[in-house]
mmCIF file of C-alpha atoms in Angstrom:
data_model
loop_
_atom_site.group_PDB
_atom_site.id
_atom_site.type_symbol
_atom_site.label_atom_id
_atom_site.label_comp_id
_atom_site.label_asym_id
_atom_site.label_seq_id
_atom_site.Cartn_x
_atom_site.Cartn_y
_atom_site.Cartn_z
ATOM 1 C CA MET A 9 -200.931 -181.007 21.753
ATOM 2 C CA LEU A 10 -197.529 -181.040 24.189
ATOM 3 C CA GLU A 11 -200.271 -179.164 27.091
ATOM 4 C CA ALA A 12 -202.459 -182.150 26.655
ATOM 5 C CA ARG A 13 -199.473 -184.280 26.692
ATOM 6 C CA THR A 14 -198.114 -182.867 30.253
ATOM 7 C CA GLU A 15 -201.649 -183.059 31.543
ATOM 8 C CA ILE A 16 -202.046 -186.773 30.871
ATOM 9 C CA ALA A 17 -199.256 -187.516 32.110
ATOM 10 C CA ASP A 18 -199.659 -185.864 35.404
ATOM 11 C CA LEU A 19 -202.954 -187.334 35.716
ATOM 12 C CA VAL A 20 -201.390 -191.008 35.189
ATOM 13 C CA ASN A 21 -198.970 -189.616 37.965
ATOM 14 C CA ASN A 22 -200.938 -188.116 40.193
ATOM 15 C CA TRP A 23 -203.423 -191.010 40.512
ATOM 16 C CA ALA A 24 -200.992 -192.924 42.375
ATOM 17 C CA PHE A 25 -199.526 -190.074 44.637
ATOM 18 C CA PHE A 26 -203.342 -189.734 45.664
ATOM 19 C CA ARG A 27 -203.816 -193.172 46.618
ATOM 20 C CA ASP A 28 -200.744 -194.156 47.969
ATOM 21 C CA GLN A 29 -201.577 -191.019 50.302
ATOM 22 C CA GLU A 30 -204.787 -191.401 50.784
ATOM 23 C CA LYS A 31 -206.124 -188.032 49.219
ATOM 24 C CA TRP A 32 -209.517 -190.294 48.174
ATOM 25 C CA ASP A 33 -211.663 -187.064 46.978
ATOM 26 C CA ALA A 34 -208.689 -185.984 45.049
ATOM 27 C CA LEU A 35 -207.896 -190.169 43.416
ATOM 28 C CA SER A 36 -211.978 -190.070 42.277
ATOM 29 C CA ALA A 37 -211.138 -186.896 40.867
ATOM 30 C CA THR A 38 -208.659 -188.646 38.382
ATOM 31 C CA PHE A 39 -211.916 -190.068 37.038
ATOM 32 C CA HIS A 40 -215.150 -188.784 34.766
ATOM 33 C CA GLU A 41 -218.327 -189.636 35.691
ATOM 34 C CA GLY A 42 -218.810 -193.648 34.979
ATOM 35 C CA GLY A 43 -215.449 -194.205 35.012
ATOM 36 C CA THR A 44 -214.234 -197.645 35.676
ATOM 37 C CA ILE A 45 -211.019 -199.500 36.746
ATOM 38 C CA SER A 46 -209.815 -203.495 37.003
ATOM 39 C CA LEU A 47 -206.825 -204.398 38.730
ATOM 40 C CA SER A 48 -206.229 -207.620 40.326
ATOM 41 C CA TRP A 49 -208.481 -207.425 43.181
ATOM 42 C CA TYR A 50 -211.847 -204.720 42.015
ATOM 43 C CA ALA A 51 -213.602 -204.780 38.830
ATOM 44 C CA GLY A 52 -216.210 -202.383 38.577
ATOM 45 C CA PRO A 53 -216.474 -198.490 38.819
ATOM 46 C CA HIS A 54 -213.826 -196.344 40.237
ATOM 47 C CA GLU A 55 -216.500 -194.996 42.905
ATOM 48 C CA GLY A 56 -216.868 -198.144 44.620
ATOM 49 C CA PHE A 57 -212.695 -198.802 44.042
ATOM 50 C CA VAL A 58 -212.164 -196.011 46.035
ATOM 51 C CA ALA A 59 -214.598 -196.641 48.867
ATOM 52 C CA ALA A 60 -212.895 -200.194 49.273
ATOM 53 C CA SER A 61 -209.126 -198.557 48.900
ATOM 54 C CA ARG A 62 -210.390 -196.960 51.748
ATOM 55 C CA GLN A 63 -211.605 -199.741 54.132
ATOM 56 C CA LEU A 64 -208.488 -201.583 53.561
ATOM 57 C CA ALA A 65 -206.629 -198.745 54.704
ATOM 58 C CA ALA A 66 -208.531 -198.522 57.652
ATOM 59 C CA ARG A 67 -207.743 -202.011 58.333
ATOM 60 C CA GLY A 68 -204.499 -201.340 58.237
ATOM 61 C CA GLY A 69 -201.552 -204.235 58.341
ATOM 62 C CA ALA A 70 -200.192 -203.756 54.796
ATOM 63 C CA LEU A 71 -197.959 -200.798 53.346
ATOM 64 C CA LEU A 72 -198.773 -199.952 49.582
ATOM 65 C CA LYS A 73 -196.788 -198.016 47.017
ATOM 66 C CA HIS A 74 -196.813 -197.406 43.802
ATOM 67 C CA TYR A 75 -194.485 -196.764 41.092
ATOM 68 C CA VAL A 76 -194.962 -195.012 37.563
ATOM 69 C CA GLY A 77 -192.833 -194.635 35.124
ATOM 70 C CA VAL A 78 -193.328 -192.427 31.883
ATOM 71 C CA PRO A 79 -196.539 -192.698 30.356
ATOM 72 C CA ARG A 80 -196.803 -193.033 26.268
ATOM 73 C CA ILE A 81 -200.197 -191.077 25.340
ATOM 74 C CA ARG A 82 -201.741 -191.129 22.243
ATOM 75 C CA ILE A 83 -204.404 -188.484 21.622
ATOM 76 C CA GLU A 84 -207.228 -188.266 19.309
ATOM 77 C CA GLY A 85 -208.724 -185.074 19.570
ATOM 78 C CA ASP A 86 -210.398 -185.420 23.282
ATOM 79 C CA ARG A 87 -209.825 -188.810 23.405
ATOM 80 C CA ALA A 88 -206.539 -190.587 24.965
ATOM 81 C CA LEU A 89 -204.632 -193.374 25.370
ATOM 82 C CA SER A 90 -202.245 -193.858 28.106
ATOM 83 C CA GLU A 91 -200.040 -196.838 28.967
ATOM 84 C CA VAL A 92 -197.617 -196.987 31.299
ATOM 85 C CA ASN A 93 -195.215 -199.332 33.352
ATOM 86 C CA VAL A 94 -196.081 -199.306 37.000
ATOM 87 C CA THR A 95 -194.052 -201.707 39.642
ATOM 88 C CA ILE A 96 -196.841 -201.891 42.683
ATOM 89 C CA MET A 97 -195.181 -202.684 46.463
ATOM 90 C CA VAL A 98 -197.531 -203.798 48.999
ATOM 91 C CA ARG A 99 -195.831 -204.929 52.560
ATOM 92 C CA ALA A 100 -197.687 -207.261 54.859
ATOM 93 C CA LYS A 101 -198.039 -209.296 57.432
ATOM 94 C CA THR A 102 -198.156 -213.061 56.568
ATOM 95 C CA PRO A 103 -198.333 -216.628 58.755
ATOM 96 C CA ALA A 104 -194.612 -217.205 57.726
ATOM 97 C CA GLY A 105 -193.851 -213.134 59.100
ATOM 98 C CA GLU A 106 -193.639 -209.683 57.096
ATOM 99 C CA VAL A 107 -193.051 -210.057 53.231
ATOM 100 C CA ASP A 108 -192.649 -207.962 50.588
ATOM 101 C CA THR A 109 -194.470 -208.604 47.441
ATOM 102 C CA THR A 110 -193.376 -206.559 44.619
ATOM 103 C CA SER A 111 -195.555 -206.877 41.527
ATOM 104 C CA TYR A 112 -194.558 -205.478 37.753
ATOM 105 C CA ALA A 113 -197.846 -204.354 35.826
ATOM 106 C CA ARG A 114 -199.067 -201.459 33.473
ATOM 107 C CA PHE A 115 -202.156 -199.874 33.130
ATOM 108 C CA ILE A 116 -203.851 -199.071 30.212
ATOM 109 C CA ASP A 117 -206.371 -195.465 30.069
ATOM 110 C CA ARG A 118 -208.709 -194.473 27.743
ATOM 111 C CA ILE A 119 -208.783 -190.583 28.972
ATOM 112 C CA GLU A 120 -211.188 -188.035 27.472
ATOM 113 C CA ARG A 121 -211.393 -184.514 27.384
ATOM 114 C CA ARG A 122 -214.598 -182.943 29.126
ATOM 115 C CA GLY A 123 -215.311 -179.744 29.850
ATOM 116 C CA GLY A 124 -211.887 -178.869 29.440
ATOM 117 C CA ALA A 125 -209.914 -181.481 31.788
ATOM 118 C CA TRP A 126 -208.967 -184.373 30.730
ATOM 119 C CA ARG A 127 -209.804 -187.810 33.291
ATOM 120 C CA ILE A 128 -209.695 -191.126 32.934
ATOM 121 C CA VAL A 129 -212.970 -193.392 31.960
ATOM 122 C CA GLN A 130 -211.520 -196.576 31.671
ATOM 123 C CA ARG A 131 -208.013 -198.094 33.485
ATOM 124 C CA VAL A 132 -206.793 -201.773 33.223
ATOM 125 C CA ALA A 133 -204.379 -203.463 35.072
ATOM 126 C CA VAL A 134 -202.508 -205.769 32.838
ATOM 127 C CA TYR A 135 -199.864 -208.190 35.248
ATOM 128 C CA GLU A 136 -196.770 -209.363 33.983
ATOM 129 C CA LYS A 137 -194.488 -210.598 36.877
ATOM 130 C CA ASP A 138 -194.212 -210.698 40.570
ATOM 131 C CA ARG A 139 -191.780 -211.203 43.133
ATOM 132 C CA ALA A 140 -192.094 -211.545 47.098
ATOM 133 C CA ASP A 141 -189.142 -210.906 49.748
ATOM 134 C CA PRO A 142 -188.367 -211.940 53.234
ATOM 135 C CA VAL A 143 -188.588 -208.801 55.334
ATOM 136 C CA ASP A 144 -187.810 -210.314 58.608
ATOM 137 C CA ARG A 145 -185.612 -213.407 57.842
ATOM 138 C CA GLY A 146 -182.739 -214.837 54.818
ATOM 139 C CA SER A 147 -185.781 -217.383 53.628
ATOM 140 C CA LEU A 148 -189.233 -218.476 53.593
ATOM 141 C CA PRO A 149 -190.913 -221.678 54.639
ATOM 142 C CA ASP A 150 -191.349 -224.273 52.351
ATOM 143 C CA ALA A 151 -195.320 -223.732 53.553
ATOM 144 C CA PHE A 152 -195.550 -219.869 52.017
ATOM 145 C CA PHE A 153 -194.661 -221.464 48.734
ATOM 146 C CA GLU A 154 -197.316 -224.453 48.875
ATOM 147 C CA GLY A 155 -200.364 -223.791 46.508
ATOM 148 C CA LEU A 156 -198.663 -220.522 44.474
ATOM 149 C CA GLU A 157 -199.387 -223.061 41.209
ATOM 150 C CA LYS A 158 -203.235 -222.194 41.448
ATOM 151 C CA TYR A 159 -202.702 -218.605 40.454
ATOM 152 C CA PRO A 160 -201.428 -217.152 37.640
ATOM 153 C CA ALA A 161 -197.715 -217.413 37.051
ATOM 154 C CA GLU A 162 -197.881 -213.526 36.461
ATOM 155 C CA LEU A 163 -198.655 -212.701 39.631
ATOM 156 C CA LYS A 164 -198.887 -215.349 42.036
ATOM 157 C CA PHE A 165 -197.657 -213.585 44.580
ATOM 158 C CA LEU A 166 -200.029 -211.227 44.579
ATOM 159 C CA ALA A 167 -202.734 -213.277 44.233
ATOM 160 C CA ALA A 168 -201.249 -215.157 47.164
ATOM 161 C CA SER A 169 -201.201 -212.048 49.402
ATOM 162 C CA LEU A 170 -204.550 -211.023 48.564
ATOM 163 C CA ASP A 171 -206.013 -214.378 49.014
ATOM 164 C CA LYS A 172 -204.596 -214.994 52.282
ATOM 165 C CA GLY A 173 -205.986 -211.617 53.290
ATOM 166 C CA GLY A 174 -209.480 -212.322 52.151
ATOM 167 C CA ILE A 175 -209.665 -210.462 49.071
ATOM 168 C CA PRO A 176 -209.979 -213.139 46.116
ATOM 169 C CA LEU A 177 -209.168 -212.591 42.688
ATOM 170 C CA SER A 178 -210.895 -210.466 40.811
ATOM 171 C CA PRO A 179 -212.001 -212.655 37.507
ATOM 172 C CA ALA A 180 -211.730 -209.168 34.736
ATOM 173 C CA THR A 181 -207.547 -209.830 35.625
ATOM 174 C CA VAL A 182 -205.771 -209.033 32.616
ATOM 175 C CA LEU A 183 -202.267 -210.735 32.165
ATOM 176 C CA ASP A 184 -199.569 -209.950 29.942
ATOM 177 C CA LYS A 185 -199.806 -211.517 26.446
ATOM 178 C CA SER A 186 -202.888 -213.335 27.086
ATOM 179 C CA PRO A 187 -205.869 -212.692 24.843
ATOM 180 C CA GLN A 188 -207.830 -210.317 27.239
ATOM 181 C CA LEU A 189 -204.804 -208.131 26.569
ATOM 182 C CA ALA A 190 -205.332 -208.466 22.605
ATOM 183 C CA ALA A 191 -209.029 -208.019 22.883
ATOM 184 C CA LEU A 192 -208.858 -204.890 24.830
ATOM 185 C CA HIS A 193 -205.935 -203.104 22.365
ATOM 186 C CA GLU A 194 -207.963 -203.526 19.398
ATOM 187 C CA GLU A 195 -211.270 -202.076 21.723
ATOM 188 C CA ASN A 196 -208.803 -198.949 22.597
ATOM 189 C CA GLU A 197 -207.938 -198.606 19.247
ATOM 190 C CA SER A 198 -211.980 -198.636 17.911
ATOM 191 C CA TRP A 199 -212.313 -196.394 21.188
ATOM 192 C CA LEU A 200 -209.896 -194.084 20.364
ATOM 193 C CA SER A 201 -211.119 -193.696 17.081
ATOM 194 C CA GLN A 202 -214.363 -193.167 17.713
ATOM 195 C CA ARG A 203 -215.422 -188.915 17.988
#
């Protein structure tokens, strides 16, 4: 059991490292075939996420870093649930100047062991709160904050930054303490107990 926990914790940590270091093949390999991912800006097959991430990285203009905490892991046979705190840090140019957006979230993963290898079969990001900080000046102009009320409070700065970059907020975005999160937990409990 300890070996499985170590492998799963490495998997969760390596996902962030591979994404931030643009190691696309290794990132794709953190998922099993048919694996899915749902984030603020994407929901669908992991292959599409990797392709879209590669395109965003090639465009440049934003620096991205994921800080992943220590996951909480539950294992039932060849299935596991992992939940981990993550801090998503983005530096991007906006009409108001360079801004650091920090989003606090959790990744909830369904993980399976197939052919002896633990890989992600489903990752869902749950958003808790975020903030924006100017890089080059002590305060942001009022215009930066206009229209923020149209975004969910849990990720208003991240959503606004994505929107300003031409990337719409995914309708599958899960917010902390939402009915979607409660449903996800129920589905995960059912999934974990199936063998």
